[in-house]
Short mmCIF file of C-alpha atoms in Angstrom, two decimals:
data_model
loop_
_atom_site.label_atom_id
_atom_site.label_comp_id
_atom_site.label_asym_id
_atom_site.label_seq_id
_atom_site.Cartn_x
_atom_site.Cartn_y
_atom_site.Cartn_z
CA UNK A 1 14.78 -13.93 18.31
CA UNK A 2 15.23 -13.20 14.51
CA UNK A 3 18.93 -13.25 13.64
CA UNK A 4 20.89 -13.32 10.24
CA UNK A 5 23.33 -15.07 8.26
CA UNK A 6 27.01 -13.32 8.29
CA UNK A 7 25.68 -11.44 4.62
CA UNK A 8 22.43 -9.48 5.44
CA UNK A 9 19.79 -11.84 2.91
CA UNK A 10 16.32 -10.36 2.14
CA UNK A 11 13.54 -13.59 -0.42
CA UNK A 12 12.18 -11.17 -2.74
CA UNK A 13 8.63 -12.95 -3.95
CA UNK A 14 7.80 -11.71 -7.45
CA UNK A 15 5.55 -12.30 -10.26
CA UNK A 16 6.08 -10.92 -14.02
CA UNK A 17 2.69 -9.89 -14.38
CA UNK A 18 2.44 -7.81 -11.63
CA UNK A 19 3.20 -3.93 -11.94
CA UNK A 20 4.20 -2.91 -8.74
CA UNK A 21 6.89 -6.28 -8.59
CA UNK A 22 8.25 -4.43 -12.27
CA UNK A 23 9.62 -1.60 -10.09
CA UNK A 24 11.41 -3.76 -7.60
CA UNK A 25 12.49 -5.92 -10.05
CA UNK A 26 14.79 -3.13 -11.89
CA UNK A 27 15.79 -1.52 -8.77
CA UNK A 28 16.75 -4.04 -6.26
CA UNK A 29 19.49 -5.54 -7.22
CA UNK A 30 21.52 -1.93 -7.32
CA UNK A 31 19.33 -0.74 -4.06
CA UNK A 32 20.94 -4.16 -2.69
CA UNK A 33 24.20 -3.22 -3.06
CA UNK A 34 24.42 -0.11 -2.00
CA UNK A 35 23.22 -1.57 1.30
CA UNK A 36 25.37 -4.69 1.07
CA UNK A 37 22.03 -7.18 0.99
CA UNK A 38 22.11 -10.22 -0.77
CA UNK A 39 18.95 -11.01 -2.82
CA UNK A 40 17.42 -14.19 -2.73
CA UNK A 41 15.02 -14.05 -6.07
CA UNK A 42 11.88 -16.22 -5.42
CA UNK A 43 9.11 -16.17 -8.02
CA UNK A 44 5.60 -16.89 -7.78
CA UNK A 45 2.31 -17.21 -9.60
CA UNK A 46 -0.12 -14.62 -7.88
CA UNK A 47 -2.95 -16.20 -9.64
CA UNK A 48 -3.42 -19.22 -7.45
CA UNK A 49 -2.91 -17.13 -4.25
CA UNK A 50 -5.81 -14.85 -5.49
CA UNK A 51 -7.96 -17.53 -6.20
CA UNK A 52 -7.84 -19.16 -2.77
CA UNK A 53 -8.37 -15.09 -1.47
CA UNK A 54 -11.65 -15.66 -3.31
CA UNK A 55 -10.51 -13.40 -6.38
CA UNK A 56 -10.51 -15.08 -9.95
CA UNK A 57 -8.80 -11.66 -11.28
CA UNK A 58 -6.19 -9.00 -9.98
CA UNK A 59 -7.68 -6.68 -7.06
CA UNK A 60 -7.01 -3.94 -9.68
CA UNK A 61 -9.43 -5.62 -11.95
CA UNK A 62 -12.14 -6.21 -9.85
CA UNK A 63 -11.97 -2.85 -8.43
CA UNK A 64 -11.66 -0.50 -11.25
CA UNK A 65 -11.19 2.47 -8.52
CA UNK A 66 -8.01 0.93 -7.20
CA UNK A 67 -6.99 0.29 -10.96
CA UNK A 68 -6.93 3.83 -12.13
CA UNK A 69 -5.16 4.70 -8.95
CA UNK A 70 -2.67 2.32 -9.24
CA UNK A 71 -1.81 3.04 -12.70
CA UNK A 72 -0.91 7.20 -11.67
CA UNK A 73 1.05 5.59 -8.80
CA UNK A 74 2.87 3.21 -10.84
CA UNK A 75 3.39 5.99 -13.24
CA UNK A 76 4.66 8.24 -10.18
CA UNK A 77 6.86 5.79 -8.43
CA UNK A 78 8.37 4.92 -11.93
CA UNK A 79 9.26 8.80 -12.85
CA UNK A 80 10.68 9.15 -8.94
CA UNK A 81 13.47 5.91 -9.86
CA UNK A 82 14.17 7.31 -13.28
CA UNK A 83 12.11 3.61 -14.72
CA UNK A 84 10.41 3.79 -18.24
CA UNK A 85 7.12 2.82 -17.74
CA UNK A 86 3.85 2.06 -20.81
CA UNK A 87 1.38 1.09 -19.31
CA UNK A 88 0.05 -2.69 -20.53
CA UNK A 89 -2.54 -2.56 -23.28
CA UNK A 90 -3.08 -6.20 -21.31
CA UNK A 91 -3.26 -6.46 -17.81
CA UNK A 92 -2.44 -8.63 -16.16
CA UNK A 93 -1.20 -10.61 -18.64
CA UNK A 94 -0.42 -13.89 -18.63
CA UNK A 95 2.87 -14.55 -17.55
CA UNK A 96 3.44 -18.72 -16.80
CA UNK A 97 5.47 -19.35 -19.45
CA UNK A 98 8.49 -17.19 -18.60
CA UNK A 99 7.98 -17.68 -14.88
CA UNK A 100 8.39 -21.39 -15.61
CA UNK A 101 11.99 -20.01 -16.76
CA UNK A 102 12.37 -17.77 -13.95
CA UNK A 103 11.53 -21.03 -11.22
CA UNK A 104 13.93 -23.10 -13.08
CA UNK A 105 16.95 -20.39 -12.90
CA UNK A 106 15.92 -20.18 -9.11
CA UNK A 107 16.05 -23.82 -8.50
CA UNK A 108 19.17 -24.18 -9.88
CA UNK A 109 20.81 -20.78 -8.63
CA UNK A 110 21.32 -19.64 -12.75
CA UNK A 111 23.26 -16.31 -11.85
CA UNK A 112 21.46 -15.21 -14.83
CA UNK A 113 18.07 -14.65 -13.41
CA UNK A 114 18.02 -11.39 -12.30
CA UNK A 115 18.88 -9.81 -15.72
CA UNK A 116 16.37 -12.32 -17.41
CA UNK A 117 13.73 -11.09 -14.90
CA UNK A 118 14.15 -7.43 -15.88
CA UNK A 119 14.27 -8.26 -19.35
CA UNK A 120 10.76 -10.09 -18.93
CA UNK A 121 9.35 -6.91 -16.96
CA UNK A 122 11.22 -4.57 -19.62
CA UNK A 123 9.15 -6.36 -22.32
CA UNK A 124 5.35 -6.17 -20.08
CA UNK A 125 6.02 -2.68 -18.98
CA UNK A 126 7.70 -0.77 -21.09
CA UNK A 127 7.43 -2.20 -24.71
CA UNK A 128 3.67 -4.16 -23.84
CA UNK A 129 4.51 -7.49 -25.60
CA UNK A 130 2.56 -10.55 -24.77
CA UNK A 131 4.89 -12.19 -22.15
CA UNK A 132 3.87 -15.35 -22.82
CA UNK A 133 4.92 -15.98 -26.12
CA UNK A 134 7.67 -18.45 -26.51
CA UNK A 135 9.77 -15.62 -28.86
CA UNK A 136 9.47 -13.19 -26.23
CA UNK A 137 10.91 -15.52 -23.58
CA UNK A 138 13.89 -16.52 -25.99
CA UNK A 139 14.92 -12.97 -26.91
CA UNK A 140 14.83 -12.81 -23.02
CA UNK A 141 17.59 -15.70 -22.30
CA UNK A 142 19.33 -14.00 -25.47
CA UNK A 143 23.28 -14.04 -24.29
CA UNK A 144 22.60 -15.28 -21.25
CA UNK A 145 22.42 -18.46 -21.51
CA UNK A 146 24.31 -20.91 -24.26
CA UNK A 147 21.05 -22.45 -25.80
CA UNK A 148 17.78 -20.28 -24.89
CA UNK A 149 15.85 -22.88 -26.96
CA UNK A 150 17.04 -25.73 -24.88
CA UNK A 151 16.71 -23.92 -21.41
CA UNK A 152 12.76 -23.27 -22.18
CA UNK A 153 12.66 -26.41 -23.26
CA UNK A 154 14.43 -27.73 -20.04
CA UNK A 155 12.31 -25.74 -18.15
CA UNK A 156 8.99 -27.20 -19.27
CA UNK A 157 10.04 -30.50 -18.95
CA UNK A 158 8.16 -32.84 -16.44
CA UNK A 159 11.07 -32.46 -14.01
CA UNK A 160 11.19 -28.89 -14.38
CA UNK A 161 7.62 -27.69 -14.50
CA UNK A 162 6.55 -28.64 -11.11
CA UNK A 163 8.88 -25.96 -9.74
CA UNK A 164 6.70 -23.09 -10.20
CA UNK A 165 3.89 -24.78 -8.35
CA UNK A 166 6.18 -25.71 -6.02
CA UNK A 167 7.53 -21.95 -5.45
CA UNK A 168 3.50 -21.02 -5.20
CA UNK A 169 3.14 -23.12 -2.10
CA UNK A 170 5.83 -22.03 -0.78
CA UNK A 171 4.33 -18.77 -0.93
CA UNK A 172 1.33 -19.46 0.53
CA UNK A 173 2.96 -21.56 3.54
CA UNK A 174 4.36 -18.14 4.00
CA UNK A 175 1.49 -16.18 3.90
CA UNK A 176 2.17 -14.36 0.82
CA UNK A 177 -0.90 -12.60 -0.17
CA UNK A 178 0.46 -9.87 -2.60
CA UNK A 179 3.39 -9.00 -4.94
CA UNK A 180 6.03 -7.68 -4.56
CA UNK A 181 6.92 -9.22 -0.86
CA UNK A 182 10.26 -9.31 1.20
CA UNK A 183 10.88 -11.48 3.50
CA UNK A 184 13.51 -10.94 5.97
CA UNK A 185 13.73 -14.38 8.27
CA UNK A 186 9.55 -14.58 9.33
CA UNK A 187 9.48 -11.04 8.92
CA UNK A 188 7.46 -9.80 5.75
CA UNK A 189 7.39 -6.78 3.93
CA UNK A 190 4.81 -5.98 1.27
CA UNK A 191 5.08 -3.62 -1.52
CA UNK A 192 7.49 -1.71 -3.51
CA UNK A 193 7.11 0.93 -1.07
CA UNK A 194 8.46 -1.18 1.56
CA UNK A 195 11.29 -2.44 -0.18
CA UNK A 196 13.98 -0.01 1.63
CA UNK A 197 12.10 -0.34 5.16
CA UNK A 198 13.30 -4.77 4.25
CA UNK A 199 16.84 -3.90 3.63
CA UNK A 200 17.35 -1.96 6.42
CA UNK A 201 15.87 -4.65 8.56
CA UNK A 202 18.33 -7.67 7.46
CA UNK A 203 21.04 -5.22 8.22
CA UNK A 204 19.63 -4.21 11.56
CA UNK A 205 19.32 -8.28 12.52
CA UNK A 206 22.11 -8.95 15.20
CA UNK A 207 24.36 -11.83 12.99
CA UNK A 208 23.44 -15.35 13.78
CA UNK A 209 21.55 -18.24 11.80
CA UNK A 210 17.95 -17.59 11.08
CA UNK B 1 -2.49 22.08 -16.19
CA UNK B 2 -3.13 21.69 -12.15
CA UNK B 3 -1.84 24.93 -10.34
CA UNK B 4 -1.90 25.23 -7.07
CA UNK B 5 -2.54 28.41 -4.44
CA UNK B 6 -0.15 30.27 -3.18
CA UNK B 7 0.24 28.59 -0.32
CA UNK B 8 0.71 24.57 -1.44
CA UNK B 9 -2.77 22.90 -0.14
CA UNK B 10 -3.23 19.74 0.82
CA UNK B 11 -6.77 17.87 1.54
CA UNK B 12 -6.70 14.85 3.96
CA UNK B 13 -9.53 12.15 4.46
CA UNK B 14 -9.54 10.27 7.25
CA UNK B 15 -11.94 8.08 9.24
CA UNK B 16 -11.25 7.82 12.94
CA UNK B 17 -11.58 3.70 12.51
CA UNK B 18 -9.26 3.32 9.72
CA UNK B 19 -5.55 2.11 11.33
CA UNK B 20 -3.34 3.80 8.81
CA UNK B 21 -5.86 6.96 9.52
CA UNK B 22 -4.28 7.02 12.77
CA UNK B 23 -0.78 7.19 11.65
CA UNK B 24 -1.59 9.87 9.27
CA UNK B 25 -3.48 11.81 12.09
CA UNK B 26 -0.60 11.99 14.08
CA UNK B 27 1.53 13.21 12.01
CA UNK B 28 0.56 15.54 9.70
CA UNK B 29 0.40 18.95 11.07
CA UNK B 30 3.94 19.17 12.13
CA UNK B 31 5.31 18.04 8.74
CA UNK B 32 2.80 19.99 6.52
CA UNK B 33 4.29 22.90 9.24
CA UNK B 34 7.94 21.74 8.11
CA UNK B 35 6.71 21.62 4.30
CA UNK B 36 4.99 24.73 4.43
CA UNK B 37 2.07 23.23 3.44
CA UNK B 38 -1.66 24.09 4.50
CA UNK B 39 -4.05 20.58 5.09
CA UNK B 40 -7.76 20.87 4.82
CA UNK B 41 -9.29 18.19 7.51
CA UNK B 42 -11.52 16.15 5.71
CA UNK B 43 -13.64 13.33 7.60
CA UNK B 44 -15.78 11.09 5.90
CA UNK B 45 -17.06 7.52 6.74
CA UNK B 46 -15.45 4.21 5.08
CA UNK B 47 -17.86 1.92 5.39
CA UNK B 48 -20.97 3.11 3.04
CA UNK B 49 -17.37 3.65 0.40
CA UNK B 50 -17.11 -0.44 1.10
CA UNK B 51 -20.06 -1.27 0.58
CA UNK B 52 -20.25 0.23 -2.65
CA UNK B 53 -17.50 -1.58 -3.42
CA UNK B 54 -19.36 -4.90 -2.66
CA UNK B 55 -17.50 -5.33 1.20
CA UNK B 56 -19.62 -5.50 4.24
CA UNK B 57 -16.10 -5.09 6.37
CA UNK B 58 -12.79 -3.76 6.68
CA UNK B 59 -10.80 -5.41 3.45
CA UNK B 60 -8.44 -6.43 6.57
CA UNK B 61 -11.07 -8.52 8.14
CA UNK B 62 -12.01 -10.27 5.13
CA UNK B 63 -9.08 -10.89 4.32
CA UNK B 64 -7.34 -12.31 7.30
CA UNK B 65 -3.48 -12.72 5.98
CA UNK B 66 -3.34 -8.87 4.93
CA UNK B 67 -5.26 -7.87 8.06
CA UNK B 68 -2.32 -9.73 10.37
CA UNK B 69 -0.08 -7.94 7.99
CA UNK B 70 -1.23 -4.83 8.16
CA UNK B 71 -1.08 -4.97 12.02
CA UNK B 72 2.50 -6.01 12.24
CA UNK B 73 3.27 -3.21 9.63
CA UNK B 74 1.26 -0.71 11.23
CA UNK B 75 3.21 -1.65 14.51
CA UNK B 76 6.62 -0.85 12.55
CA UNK B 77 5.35 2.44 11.10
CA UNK B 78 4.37 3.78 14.35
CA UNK B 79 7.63 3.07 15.86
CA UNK B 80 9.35 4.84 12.99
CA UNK B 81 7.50 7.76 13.51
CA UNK B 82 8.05 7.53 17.07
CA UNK B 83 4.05 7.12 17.95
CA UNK B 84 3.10 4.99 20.78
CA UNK B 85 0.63 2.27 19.53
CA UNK B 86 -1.91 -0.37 20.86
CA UNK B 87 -3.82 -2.71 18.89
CA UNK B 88 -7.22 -2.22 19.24
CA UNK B 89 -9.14 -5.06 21.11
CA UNK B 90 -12.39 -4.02 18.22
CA UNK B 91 -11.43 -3.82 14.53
CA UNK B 92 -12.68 -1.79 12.78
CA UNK B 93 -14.72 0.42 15.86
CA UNK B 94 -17.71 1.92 15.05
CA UNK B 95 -16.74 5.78 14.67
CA UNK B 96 -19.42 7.68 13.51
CA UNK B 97 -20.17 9.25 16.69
CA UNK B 98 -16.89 10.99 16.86
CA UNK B 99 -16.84 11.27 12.86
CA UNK B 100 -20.58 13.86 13.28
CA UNK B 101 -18.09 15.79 15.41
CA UNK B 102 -15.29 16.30 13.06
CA UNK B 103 -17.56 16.85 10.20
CA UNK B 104 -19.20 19.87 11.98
CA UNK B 105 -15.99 21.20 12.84
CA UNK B 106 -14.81 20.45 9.26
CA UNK B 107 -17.75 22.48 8.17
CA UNK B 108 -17.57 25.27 10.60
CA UNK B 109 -13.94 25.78 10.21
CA UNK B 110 -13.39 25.02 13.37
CA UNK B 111 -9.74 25.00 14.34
CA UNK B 112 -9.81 22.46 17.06
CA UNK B 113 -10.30 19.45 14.68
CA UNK B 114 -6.81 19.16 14.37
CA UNK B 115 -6.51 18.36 18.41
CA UNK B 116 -9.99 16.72 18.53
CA UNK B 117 -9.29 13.96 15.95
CA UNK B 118 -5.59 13.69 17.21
CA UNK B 119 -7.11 12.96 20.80
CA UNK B 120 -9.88 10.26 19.23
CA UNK B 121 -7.08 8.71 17.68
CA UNK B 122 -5.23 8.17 20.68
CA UNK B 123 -8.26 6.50 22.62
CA UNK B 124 -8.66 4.32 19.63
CA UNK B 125 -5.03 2.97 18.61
CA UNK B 126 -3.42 3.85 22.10
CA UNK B 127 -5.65 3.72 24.67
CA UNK B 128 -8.09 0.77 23.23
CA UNK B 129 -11.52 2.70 24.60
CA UNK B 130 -14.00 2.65 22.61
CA UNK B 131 -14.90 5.84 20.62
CA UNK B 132 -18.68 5.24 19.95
CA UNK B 133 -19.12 6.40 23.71
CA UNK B 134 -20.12 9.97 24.31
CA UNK B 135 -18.46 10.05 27.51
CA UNK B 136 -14.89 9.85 25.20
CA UNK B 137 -15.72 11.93 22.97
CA UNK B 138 -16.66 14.40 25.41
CA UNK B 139 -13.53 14.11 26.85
CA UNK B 140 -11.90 14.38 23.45
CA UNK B 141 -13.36 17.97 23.40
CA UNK B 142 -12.17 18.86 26.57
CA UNK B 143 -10.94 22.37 26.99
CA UNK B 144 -11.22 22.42 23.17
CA UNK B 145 -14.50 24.29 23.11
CA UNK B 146 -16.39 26.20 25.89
CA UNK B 147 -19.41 23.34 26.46
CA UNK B 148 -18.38 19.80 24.71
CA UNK B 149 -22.18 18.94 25.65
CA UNK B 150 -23.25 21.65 23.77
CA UNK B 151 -20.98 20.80 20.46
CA UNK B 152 -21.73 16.82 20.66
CA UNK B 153 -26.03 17.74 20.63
CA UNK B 154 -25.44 20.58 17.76
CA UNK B 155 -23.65 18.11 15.65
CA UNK B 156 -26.52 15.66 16.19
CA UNK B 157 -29.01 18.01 15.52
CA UNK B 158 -30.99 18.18 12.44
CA UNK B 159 -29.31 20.73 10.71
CA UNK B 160 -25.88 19.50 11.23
CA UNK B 161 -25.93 15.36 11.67
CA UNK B 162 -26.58 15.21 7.34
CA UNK B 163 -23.21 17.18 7.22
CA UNK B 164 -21.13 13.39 7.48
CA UNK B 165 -22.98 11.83 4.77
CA UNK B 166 -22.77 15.00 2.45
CA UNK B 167 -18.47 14.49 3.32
CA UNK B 168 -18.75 10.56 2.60
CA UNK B 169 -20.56 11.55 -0.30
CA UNK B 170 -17.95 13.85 -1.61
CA UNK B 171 -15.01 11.38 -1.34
CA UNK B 172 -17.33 9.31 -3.20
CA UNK B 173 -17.50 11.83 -6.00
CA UNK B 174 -13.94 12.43 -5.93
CA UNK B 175 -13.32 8.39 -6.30
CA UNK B 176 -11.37 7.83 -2.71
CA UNK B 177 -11.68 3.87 -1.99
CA UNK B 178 -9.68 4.16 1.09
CA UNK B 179 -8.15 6.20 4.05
CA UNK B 180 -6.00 8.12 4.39
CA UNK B 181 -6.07 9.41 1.11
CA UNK B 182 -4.32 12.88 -0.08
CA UNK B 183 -5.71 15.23 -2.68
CA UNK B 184 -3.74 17.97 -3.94
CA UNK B 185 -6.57 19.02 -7.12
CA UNK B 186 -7.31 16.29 -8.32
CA UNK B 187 -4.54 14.49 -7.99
CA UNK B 188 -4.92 11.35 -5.49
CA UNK B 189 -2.23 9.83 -3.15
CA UNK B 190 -3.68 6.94 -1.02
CA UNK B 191 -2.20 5.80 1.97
CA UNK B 192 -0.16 6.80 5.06
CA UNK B 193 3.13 5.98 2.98
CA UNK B 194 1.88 8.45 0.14
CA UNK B 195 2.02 11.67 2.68
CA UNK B 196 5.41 13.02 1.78
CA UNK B 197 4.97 12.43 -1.79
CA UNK B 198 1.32 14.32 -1.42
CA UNK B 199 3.44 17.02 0.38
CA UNK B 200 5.89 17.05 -2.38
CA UNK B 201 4.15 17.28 -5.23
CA UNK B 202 1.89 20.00 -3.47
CA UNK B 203 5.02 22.27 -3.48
CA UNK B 204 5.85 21.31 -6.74
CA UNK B 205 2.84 23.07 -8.14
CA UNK B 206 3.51 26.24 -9.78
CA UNK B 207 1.11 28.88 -8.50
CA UNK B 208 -2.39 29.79 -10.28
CA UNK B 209 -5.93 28.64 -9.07
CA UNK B 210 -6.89 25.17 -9.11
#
């Protein structure tokens, strides 16, 4: 039987370039509290997980139907939070370098990884900048951190960059197979859209150790 | 501008093998009755839509990790609605036998289809028989219409059986890649979890001709 830890905890697997993981990633952290759920931020390349799907590009790519559908959605689900939204000139873009960042602030529990996150998603979605420029992820650790030089630095360094590999198989031990996914215990939620239906699982979880 | 009639409209394509189809199914007519909202049954066949899109299968058989998924989410979303649910011992079951059905009745304005494709849902997501057996849907017709023997040969006949492929044909035209999807004008909403905002936005309309 699935139980929880004393504090309801839902993994939330994201990726920077992906568009429906921008909407969770500026909502879930208030959606969280409201419902007293602590937010375990785990981010992952989709790229690899696609490839071993059989899919060298995003299912939104390689079927353009989907694409143009997703787009309205994402342009839907954004107006219905009250979330900016532009859509990419690029997509997906590329989006290693400041998820190198992001798996090195998870590693080492940075508190300031959820703000850098929707800074990073702020800069893909809303003002289309190319993510993986080095500037980009510096004005992103702007304030949050003492030296943002030093931290990308840090992060690329060969201690540091296996991480993100590292958070990509643990992803696909899981059976991640999209972004955004929740997982609450074994139990996995897919999609933006299923974001509330994970929080109200962890708190439904009789208390015990998972 | 999109406008709506007076009385908000909705359009709903289904396909009697498609799982989230079911869900949709189900539910529909007594929260379009709640919404004050009109649906227009639409059946139409998935598969030649796959194909087209380069898959010979359900996208949840080829890809096995979003097909187990999709059952243990489909499992949820029934018990949130309060639906009984079996998984199917066949995925995806052949359904054009009972799709030639609903098409005619689609076509003829008949208002059983409602009932009809509510009861061929059942035998396929509930009661695991298998829907590509005239004796079912026979039964599915049941007190529906004076001779179900009589309905099941005029759909087959000559003048009616093209009447499925001119439906699959339209969702073609109107760019539908999967099922359930929602039209209210042109505007698309794909999936089971889209229905309320289909619903919504439908109401939302202000009133002209589309």
């Amino acid at each position: 039987m699935t139980t929880r830890q004393a504090t309801p905890t839902i993994e939330f697997w994201y990726e920077f370039g992906s568009s429906y993981s921008y909407l969770s990633t500026m909502c879930i952290e208030s959606l969280a509290h409201e419902r007293g759920v602590q937010v375990v931020w785990q981010p992952f390349l989709l790229g690899p997980i696609f490839k071993e799907l059989g899919w060298d590009n995003s299912p939104f790519v390689l079927n353009p139907l989907k694409g143009q559908y997703m787009w309205r959605d994402l342009e839907r689900r954004a107006a219905r939070y009250g979330l900016p939204f532009k859509r990419p000139t690029t997509f997906p873009r590329a989006s290693t370098l400041p998820m190198h960042v992001a798996a090195y602030a998870a590693h080492h529990g940075h508190g300031w990884l959820p703000t850098f996150s929707r800074r990073v998603m702020q800069q893909n979605f809303v003002e289309d900048l190319d993510i993986s420029q080095p500037m980009h992820v510096l004005r992103a650790l702007d304030d949050l951190v003492a030296s943002p030089q030093a931290v990308l630095e840090d992060a690329l360094s060969n201690t540091h960059k296996p991480l993100l590999r590292q958070q990509t198989m643990r992803a696909k031990a899981l059976g991640i197979f999209g972004a955004p996914t929740f997982m609450v215990g074994h139990e996995m939620f897919w999609g933006d859209d299923r974001l509330d239906d994970a929080m109200a699982f962890a708190n439904a979880l009789p208390v015990g150790s998972l």
